[in-house]
PDB file of C-alpha atoms in Angstrom:
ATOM      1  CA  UNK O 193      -2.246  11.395  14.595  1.00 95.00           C
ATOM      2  CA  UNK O 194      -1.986   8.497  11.738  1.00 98.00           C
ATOM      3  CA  UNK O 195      -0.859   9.405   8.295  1.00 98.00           C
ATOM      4  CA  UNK O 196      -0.848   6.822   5.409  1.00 98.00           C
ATOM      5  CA  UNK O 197       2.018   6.945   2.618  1.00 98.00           C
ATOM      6  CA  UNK O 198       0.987   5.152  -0.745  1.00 98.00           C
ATOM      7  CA  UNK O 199       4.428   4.715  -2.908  1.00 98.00           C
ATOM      8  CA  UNK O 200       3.499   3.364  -6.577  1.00 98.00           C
ATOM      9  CA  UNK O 201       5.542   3.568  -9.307  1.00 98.00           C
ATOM     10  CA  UNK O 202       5.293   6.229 -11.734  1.00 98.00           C
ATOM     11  CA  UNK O 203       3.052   4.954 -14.958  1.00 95.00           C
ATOM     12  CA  UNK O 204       5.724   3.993 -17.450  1.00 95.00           C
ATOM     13  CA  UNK O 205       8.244   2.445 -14.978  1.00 97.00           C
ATOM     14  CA  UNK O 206       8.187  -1.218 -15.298  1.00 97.00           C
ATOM     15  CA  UNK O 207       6.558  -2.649 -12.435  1.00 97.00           C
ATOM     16  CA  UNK O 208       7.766  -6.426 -12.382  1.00 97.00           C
ATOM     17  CA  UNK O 209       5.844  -7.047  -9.182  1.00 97.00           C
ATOM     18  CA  UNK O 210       2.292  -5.906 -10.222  1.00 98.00           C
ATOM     19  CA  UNK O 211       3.355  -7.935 -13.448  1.00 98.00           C
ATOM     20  CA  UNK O 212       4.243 -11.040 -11.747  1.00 98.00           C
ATOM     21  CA  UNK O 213       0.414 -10.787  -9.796  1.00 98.00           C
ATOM     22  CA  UNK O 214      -1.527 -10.549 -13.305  1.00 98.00           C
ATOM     23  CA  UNK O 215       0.777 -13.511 -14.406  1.00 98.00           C
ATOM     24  CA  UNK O 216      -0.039 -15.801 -11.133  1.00 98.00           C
ATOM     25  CA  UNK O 217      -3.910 -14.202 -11.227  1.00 98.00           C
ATOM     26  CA  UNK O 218      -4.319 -15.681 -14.753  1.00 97.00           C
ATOM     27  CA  UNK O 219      -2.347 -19.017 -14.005  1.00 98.00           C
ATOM     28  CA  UNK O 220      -5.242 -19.037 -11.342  1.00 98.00           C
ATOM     29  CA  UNK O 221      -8.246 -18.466 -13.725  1.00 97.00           C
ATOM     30  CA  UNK O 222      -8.960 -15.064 -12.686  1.00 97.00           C
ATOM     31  CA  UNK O 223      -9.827 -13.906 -15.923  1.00 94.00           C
ATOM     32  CA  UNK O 224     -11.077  -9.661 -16.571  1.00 94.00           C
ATOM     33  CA  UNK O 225      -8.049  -8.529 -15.144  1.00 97.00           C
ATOM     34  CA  UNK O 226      -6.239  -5.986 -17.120  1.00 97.00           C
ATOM     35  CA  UNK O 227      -3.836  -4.825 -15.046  1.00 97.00           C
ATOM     36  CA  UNK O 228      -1.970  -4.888 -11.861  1.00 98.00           C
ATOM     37  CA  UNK O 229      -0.119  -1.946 -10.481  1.00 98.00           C
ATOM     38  CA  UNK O 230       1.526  -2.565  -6.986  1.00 98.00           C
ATOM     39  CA  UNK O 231       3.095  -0.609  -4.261  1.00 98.00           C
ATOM     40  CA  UNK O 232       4.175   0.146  -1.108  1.00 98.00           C
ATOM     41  CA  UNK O 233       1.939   1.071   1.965  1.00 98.00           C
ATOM     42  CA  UNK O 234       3.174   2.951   4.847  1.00 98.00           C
ATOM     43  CA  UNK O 235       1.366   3.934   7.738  1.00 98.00           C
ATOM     44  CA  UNK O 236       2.593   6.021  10.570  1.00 98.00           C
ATOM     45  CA  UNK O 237       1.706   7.217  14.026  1.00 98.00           C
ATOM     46  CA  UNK O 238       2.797  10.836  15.119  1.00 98.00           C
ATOM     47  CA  UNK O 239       2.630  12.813  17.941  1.00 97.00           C
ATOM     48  CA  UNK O 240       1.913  15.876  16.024  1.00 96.00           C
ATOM     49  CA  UNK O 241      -1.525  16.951  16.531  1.00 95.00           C
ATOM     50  CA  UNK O 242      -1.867  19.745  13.333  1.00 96.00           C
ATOM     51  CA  UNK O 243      -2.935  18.318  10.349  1.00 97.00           C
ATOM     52  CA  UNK O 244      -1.025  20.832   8.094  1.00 97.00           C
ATOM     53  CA  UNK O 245       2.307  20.404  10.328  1.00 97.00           C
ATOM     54  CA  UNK O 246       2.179  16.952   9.871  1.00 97.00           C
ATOM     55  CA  UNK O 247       1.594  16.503   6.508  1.00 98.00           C
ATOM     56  CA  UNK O 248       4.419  18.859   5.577  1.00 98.00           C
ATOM     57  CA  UNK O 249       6.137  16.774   7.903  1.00 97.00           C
ATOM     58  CA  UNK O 250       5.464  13.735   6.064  1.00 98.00           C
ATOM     59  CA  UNK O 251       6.245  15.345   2.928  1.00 98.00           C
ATOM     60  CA  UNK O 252       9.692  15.366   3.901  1.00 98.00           C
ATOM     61  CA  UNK O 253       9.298  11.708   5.041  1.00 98.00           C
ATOM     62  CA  UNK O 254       8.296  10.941   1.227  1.00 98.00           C
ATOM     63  CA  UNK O 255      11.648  13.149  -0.290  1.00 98.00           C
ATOM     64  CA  UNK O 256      14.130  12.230   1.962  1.00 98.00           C
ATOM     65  CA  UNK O 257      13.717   8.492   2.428  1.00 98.00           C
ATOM     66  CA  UNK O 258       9.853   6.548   1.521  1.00 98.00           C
ATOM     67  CA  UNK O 259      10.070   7.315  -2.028  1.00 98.00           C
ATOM     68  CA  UNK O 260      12.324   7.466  -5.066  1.00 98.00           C
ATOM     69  CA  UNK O 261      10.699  10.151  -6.310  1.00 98.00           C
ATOM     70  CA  UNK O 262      12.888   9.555  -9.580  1.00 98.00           C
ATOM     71  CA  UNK O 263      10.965   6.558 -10.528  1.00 98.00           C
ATOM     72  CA  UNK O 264       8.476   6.450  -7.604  1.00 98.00           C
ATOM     73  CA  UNK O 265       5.403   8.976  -6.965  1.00 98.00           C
ATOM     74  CA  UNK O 266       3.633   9.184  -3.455  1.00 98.00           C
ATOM     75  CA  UNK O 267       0.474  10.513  -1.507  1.00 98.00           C
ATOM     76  CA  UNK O 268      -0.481  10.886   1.614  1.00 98.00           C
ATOM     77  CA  UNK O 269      -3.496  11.198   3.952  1.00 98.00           C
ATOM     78  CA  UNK O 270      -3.482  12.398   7.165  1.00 97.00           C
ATOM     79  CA  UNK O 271      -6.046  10.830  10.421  1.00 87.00           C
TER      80      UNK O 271
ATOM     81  CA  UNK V  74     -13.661  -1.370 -12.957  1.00 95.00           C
ATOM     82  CA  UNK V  75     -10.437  -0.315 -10.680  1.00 98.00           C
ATOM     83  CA  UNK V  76     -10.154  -1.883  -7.204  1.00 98.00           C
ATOM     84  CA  UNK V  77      -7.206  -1.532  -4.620  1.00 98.00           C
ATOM     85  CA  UNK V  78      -6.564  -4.098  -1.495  1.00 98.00           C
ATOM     86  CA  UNK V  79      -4.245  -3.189   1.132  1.00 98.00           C
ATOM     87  CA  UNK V  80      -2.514  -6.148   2.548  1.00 98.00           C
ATOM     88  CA  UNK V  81      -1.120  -5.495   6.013  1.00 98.00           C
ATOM     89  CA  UNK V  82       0.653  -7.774   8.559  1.00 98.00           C
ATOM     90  CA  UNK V  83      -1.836  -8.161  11.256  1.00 98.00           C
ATOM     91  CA  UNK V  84      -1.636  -6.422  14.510  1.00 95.00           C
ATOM     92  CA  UNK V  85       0.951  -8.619  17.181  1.00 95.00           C
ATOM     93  CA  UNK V  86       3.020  -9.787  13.757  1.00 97.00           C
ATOM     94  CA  UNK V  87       6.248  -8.310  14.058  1.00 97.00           C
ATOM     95  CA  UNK V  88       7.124  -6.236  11.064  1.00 97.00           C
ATOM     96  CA  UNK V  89      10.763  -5.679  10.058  1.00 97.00           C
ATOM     97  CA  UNK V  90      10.357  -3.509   7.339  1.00 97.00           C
ATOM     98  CA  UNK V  91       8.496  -1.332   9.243  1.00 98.00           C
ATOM     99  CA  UNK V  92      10.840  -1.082  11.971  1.00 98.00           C
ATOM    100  CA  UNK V  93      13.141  -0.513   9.604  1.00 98.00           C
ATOM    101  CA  UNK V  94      11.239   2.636   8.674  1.00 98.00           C
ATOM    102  CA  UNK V  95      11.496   3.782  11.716  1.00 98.00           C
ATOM    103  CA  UNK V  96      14.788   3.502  12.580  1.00 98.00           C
ATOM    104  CA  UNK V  97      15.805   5.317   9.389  1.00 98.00           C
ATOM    105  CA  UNK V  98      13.667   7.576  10.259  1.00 98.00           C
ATOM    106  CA  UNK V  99      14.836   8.538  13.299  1.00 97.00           C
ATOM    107  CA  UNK V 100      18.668   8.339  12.229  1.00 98.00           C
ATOM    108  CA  UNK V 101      17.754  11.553   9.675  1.00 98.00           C
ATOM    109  CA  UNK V 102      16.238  13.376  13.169  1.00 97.00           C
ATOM    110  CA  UNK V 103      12.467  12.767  12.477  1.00 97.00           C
ATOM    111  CA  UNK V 104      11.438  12.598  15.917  1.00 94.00           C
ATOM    112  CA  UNK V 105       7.618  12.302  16.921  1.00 94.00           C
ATOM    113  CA  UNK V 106       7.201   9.054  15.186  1.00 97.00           C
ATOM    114  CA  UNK V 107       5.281   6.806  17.428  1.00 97.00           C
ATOM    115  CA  UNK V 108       4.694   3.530  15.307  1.00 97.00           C
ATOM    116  CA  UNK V 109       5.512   2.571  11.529  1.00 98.00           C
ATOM    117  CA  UNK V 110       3.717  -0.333   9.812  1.00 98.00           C
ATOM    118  CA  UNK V 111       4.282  -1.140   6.023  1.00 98.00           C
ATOM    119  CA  UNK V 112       2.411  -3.258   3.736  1.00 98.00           C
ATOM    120  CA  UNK V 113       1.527  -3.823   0.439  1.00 98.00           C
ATOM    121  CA  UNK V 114      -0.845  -1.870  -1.680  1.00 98.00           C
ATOM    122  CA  UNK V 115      -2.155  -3.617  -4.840  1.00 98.00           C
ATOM    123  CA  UNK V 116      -4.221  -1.817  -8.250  1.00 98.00           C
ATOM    124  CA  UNK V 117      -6.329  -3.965 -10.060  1.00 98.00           C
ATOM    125  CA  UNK V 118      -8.173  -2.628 -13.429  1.00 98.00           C
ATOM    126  CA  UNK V 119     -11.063  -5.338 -14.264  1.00 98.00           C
ATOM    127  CA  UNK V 120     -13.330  -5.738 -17.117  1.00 97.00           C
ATOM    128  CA  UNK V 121     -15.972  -6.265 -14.363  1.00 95.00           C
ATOM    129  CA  UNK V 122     -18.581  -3.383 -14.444  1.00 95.00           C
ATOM    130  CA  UNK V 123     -20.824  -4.327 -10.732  1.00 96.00           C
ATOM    131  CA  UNK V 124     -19.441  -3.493  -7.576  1.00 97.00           C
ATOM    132  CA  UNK V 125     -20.749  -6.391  -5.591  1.00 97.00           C
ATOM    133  CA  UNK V 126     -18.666  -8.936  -8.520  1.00 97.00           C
ATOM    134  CA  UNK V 127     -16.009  -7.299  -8.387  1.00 97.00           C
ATOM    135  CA  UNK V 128     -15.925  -7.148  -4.779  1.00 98.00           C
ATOM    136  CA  UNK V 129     -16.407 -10.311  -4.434  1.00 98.00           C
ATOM    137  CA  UNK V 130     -13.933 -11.458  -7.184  1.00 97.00           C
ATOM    138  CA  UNK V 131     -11.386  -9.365  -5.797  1.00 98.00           C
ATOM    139  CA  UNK V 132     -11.745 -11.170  -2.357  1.00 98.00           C
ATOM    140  CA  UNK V 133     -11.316 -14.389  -4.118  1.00 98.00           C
ATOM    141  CA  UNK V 134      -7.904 -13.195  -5.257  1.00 98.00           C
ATOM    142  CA  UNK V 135      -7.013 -12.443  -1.535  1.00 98.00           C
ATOM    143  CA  UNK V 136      -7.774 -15.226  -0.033  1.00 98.00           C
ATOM    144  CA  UNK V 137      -6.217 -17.242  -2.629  1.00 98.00           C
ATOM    145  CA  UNK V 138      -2.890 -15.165  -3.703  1.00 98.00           C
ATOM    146  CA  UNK V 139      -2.577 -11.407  -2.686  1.00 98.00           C
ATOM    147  CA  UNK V 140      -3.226 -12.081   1.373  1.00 98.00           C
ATOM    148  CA  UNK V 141      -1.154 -14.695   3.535  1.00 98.00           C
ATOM    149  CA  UNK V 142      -4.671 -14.834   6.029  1.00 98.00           C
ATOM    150  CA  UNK V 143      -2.726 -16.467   8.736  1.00 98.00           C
ATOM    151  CA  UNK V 144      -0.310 -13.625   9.113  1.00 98.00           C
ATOM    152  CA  UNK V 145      -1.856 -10.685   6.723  1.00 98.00           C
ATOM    153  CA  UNK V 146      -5.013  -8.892   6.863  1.00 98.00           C
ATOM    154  CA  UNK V 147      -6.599  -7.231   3.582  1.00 98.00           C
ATOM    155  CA  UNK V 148      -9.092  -4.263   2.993  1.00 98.00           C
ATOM    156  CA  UNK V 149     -10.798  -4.014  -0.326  1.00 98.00           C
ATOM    157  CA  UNK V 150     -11.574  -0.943  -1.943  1.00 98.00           C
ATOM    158  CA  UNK V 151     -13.724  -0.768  -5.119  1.00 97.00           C
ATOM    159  CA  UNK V 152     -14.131   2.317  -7.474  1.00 87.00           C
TER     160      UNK V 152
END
């Protein structure tokens, strides 16, 4: 079963990478662009078959050691 | 208009950070993880109002600065 983890940081925490894209996207002429956000994409493989098992599963994942859930905010999908 | 592109290493690339994933993983006991990728997830808010533009647009900015095509893949999303 594949699960996908999207880390971002929580709106309000600086986000010097997403900053530094809008930066190089303007130095590039891509004009209309009024704001860049970006984050971290994880996916994963799992030999759990039960949807609910293995989202709780990655839940933990998230808490324990993909996000910072102090400054960082996650979501998953599952298959 | 918001879009998000996933950048991912392509399949065959090796990816460190996601093997570093998965080592952590398994050194705080999550077994039953087959395979970890991890890429890059970027949000993009545009003044652009039709889908097809943006889409476009946005796969301008890929091939041009978000993506590394020789070693990355991308995947737009739009809405």
């Amino acid at each position: 079963m594949k699960a996908r983890v999207h880390v971002m940081l929580k709106d309000g925490v600086l986000d010097p990478q997403g900053a530094a894209v809008a930066h190089a996207l303007g130095a590039l002429g891509f004009d209309g662009v009024e704001g860049v956000r970006q984050g971290k994409v994880i996916d994963l493989e799992l030999v759990e078959t039960d949807t609910a098992a293995a989202e709780a599963r990655v839940r933990e994942m998230c808490e324990k050691l993909l996000a910072n859930t102090v400054i960082e905010r996650y979501d998953i999908e599952i298959g």
